[in-house]
Amino acid sequence: MDLEIQQRVKDLAEKFGNENVVVVIGGAEAESSGLSAETVTAGDPTYAGPLAGVELGLAVYHILEPEIKSECDASVFDEQCGMMEMVLDVDAICEEVSRVRKEYSKY
């Protein structure tokens, strides 16, 4: 997660309250998705960005997780994410983001 996005997430959490922010990520690999999820929950693990040492504990999901997919218009989801869903290791991505959420999310 780049530094600009980290700052935007931090600003939104401060503005609306951590309990009112849900982060939806769309990384193509389990490892990168897990790192992004960890960044918005436990703080930037690389200690390089605005969220270094900042434990926001935000709710975080991957766009391909059933909880998010079910909230999307099916035709829009298919148009925007259908190809991703066919070529990525969806199970591994969802497992990794879910693991991080269960371990670090407070909401």
XYZ file of C-alpha atoms in Angstrom:
107
model
C 0.000 0.000 0.000
C 1.631 3.220 -1.119
C 2.222 6.164 1.179
C -0.487 8.367 -0.357
C -3.171 5.744 0.168
C -1.982 5.154 3.728
C -2.408 8.867 4.435
C -5.876 8.917 2.860
C -6.988 5.943 4.984
C -5.574 7.570 8.118
C -7.326 10.871 7.348
C -10.670 9.140 6.687
C -10.408 7.152 9.933
C -9.714 10.360 11.859
C -12.581 12.180 10.146
C -15.278 9.487 10.403
C -14.020 7.312 13.267
C -12.313 3.947 12.922
C -15.548 2.080 13.612
C -17.175 3.746 10.575
C -14.511 2.916 7.970
C -14.356 -0.303 5.957
C -11.380 -0.793 3.649
C -11.928 -2.871 0.509
C -8.704 -3.967 -1.146
C -8.133 -5.608 -4.502
C -4.631 -7.041 -4.533
C -3.870 -9.789 -7.023
C -1.877 -11.988 -4.625
C -2.501 -13.307 -1.139
C 0.754 -11.927 0.258
C 0.273 -8.372 -1.026
C -3.383 -8.401 0.023
C -2.368 -9.559 3.497
C 0.208 -6.788 3.774
C -2.373 -4.183 2.793
C -4.840 -5.627 5.290
C -2.205 -5.622 8.017
C -1.304 -2.022 7.223
C -4.848 -0.734 7.889
C -5.359 -2.877 10.976
C -2.061 -3.310 12.846
C 0.025 -0.584 11.173
C 2.497 -0.493 8.313
C 4.739 -3.555 8.775
C 7.492 -1.896 6.713
C 7.559 1.132 9.053
C 7.852 3.388 5.999
C 4.512 5.155 5.772
C 2.034 7.292 7.690
C 0.560 4.155 9.295
C 3.888 2.971 10.721
C 3.137 2.054 14.320
C -0.495 3.198 13.953
C -2.963 0.461 14.880
C -6.253 1.564 13.320
C -7.918 -1.834 13.666
C -10.150 -1.084 10.683
C -12.503 -3.586 9.122
C -10.831 -4.800 5.934
C -12.053 -7.071 3.154
C -10.907 -8.120 -0.298
C -13.283 -7.314 -3.146
C -13.482 -11.032 -3.968
C -14.640 -12.080 -0.494
C -18.249 -13.303 -0.403
C -19.246 -10.612 2.124
C -18.355 -7.863 -0.359
C -19.320 -9.653 -3.555
C -22.848 -10.209 -2.238
C -23.247 -6.465 -1.669
C -22.341 -5.593 -5.278
C -24.614 -5.417 -8.282
C -23.928 -8.746 -10.010
C -23.517 -7.275 -13.498
C -21.143 -4.558 -12.289
C -19.127 -7.063 -10.263
C -18.874 -9.380 -13.241
C -17.797 -6.544 -15.530
C -15.212 -5.143 -13.127
C -13.985 -8.237 -11.277
C -15.120 -11.281 -13.244
C -11.810 -11.775 -15.024
C -9.879 -11.368 -11.766
C -12.051 -13.982 -10.145
C -11.286 -16.477 -12.902
C -7.488 -16.100 -12.927
C -6.500 -15.361 -9.325
C -6.166 -17.751 -6.404
C -9.325 -16.421 -4.749
C -9.279 -18.925 -1.880
C -5.713 -18.044 -0.854
C -6.403 -14.305 -1.070
C -9.609 -14.557 0.961
C -7.975 -16.793 3.579
C -5.081 -14.371 4.049
C -7.235 -11.250 4.356
C -9.641 -13.067 6.661
C -6.755 -14.229 8.859
C -5.416 -10.689 9.201
C -8.912 -9.310 9.869
C -9.549 -11.878 12.614
C -6.183 -11.216 14.213
C -6.015 -7.421 14.095
C -9.361 -5.829 13.234
C -11.274 -4.302 16.118
C -14.493 -3.651 14.184
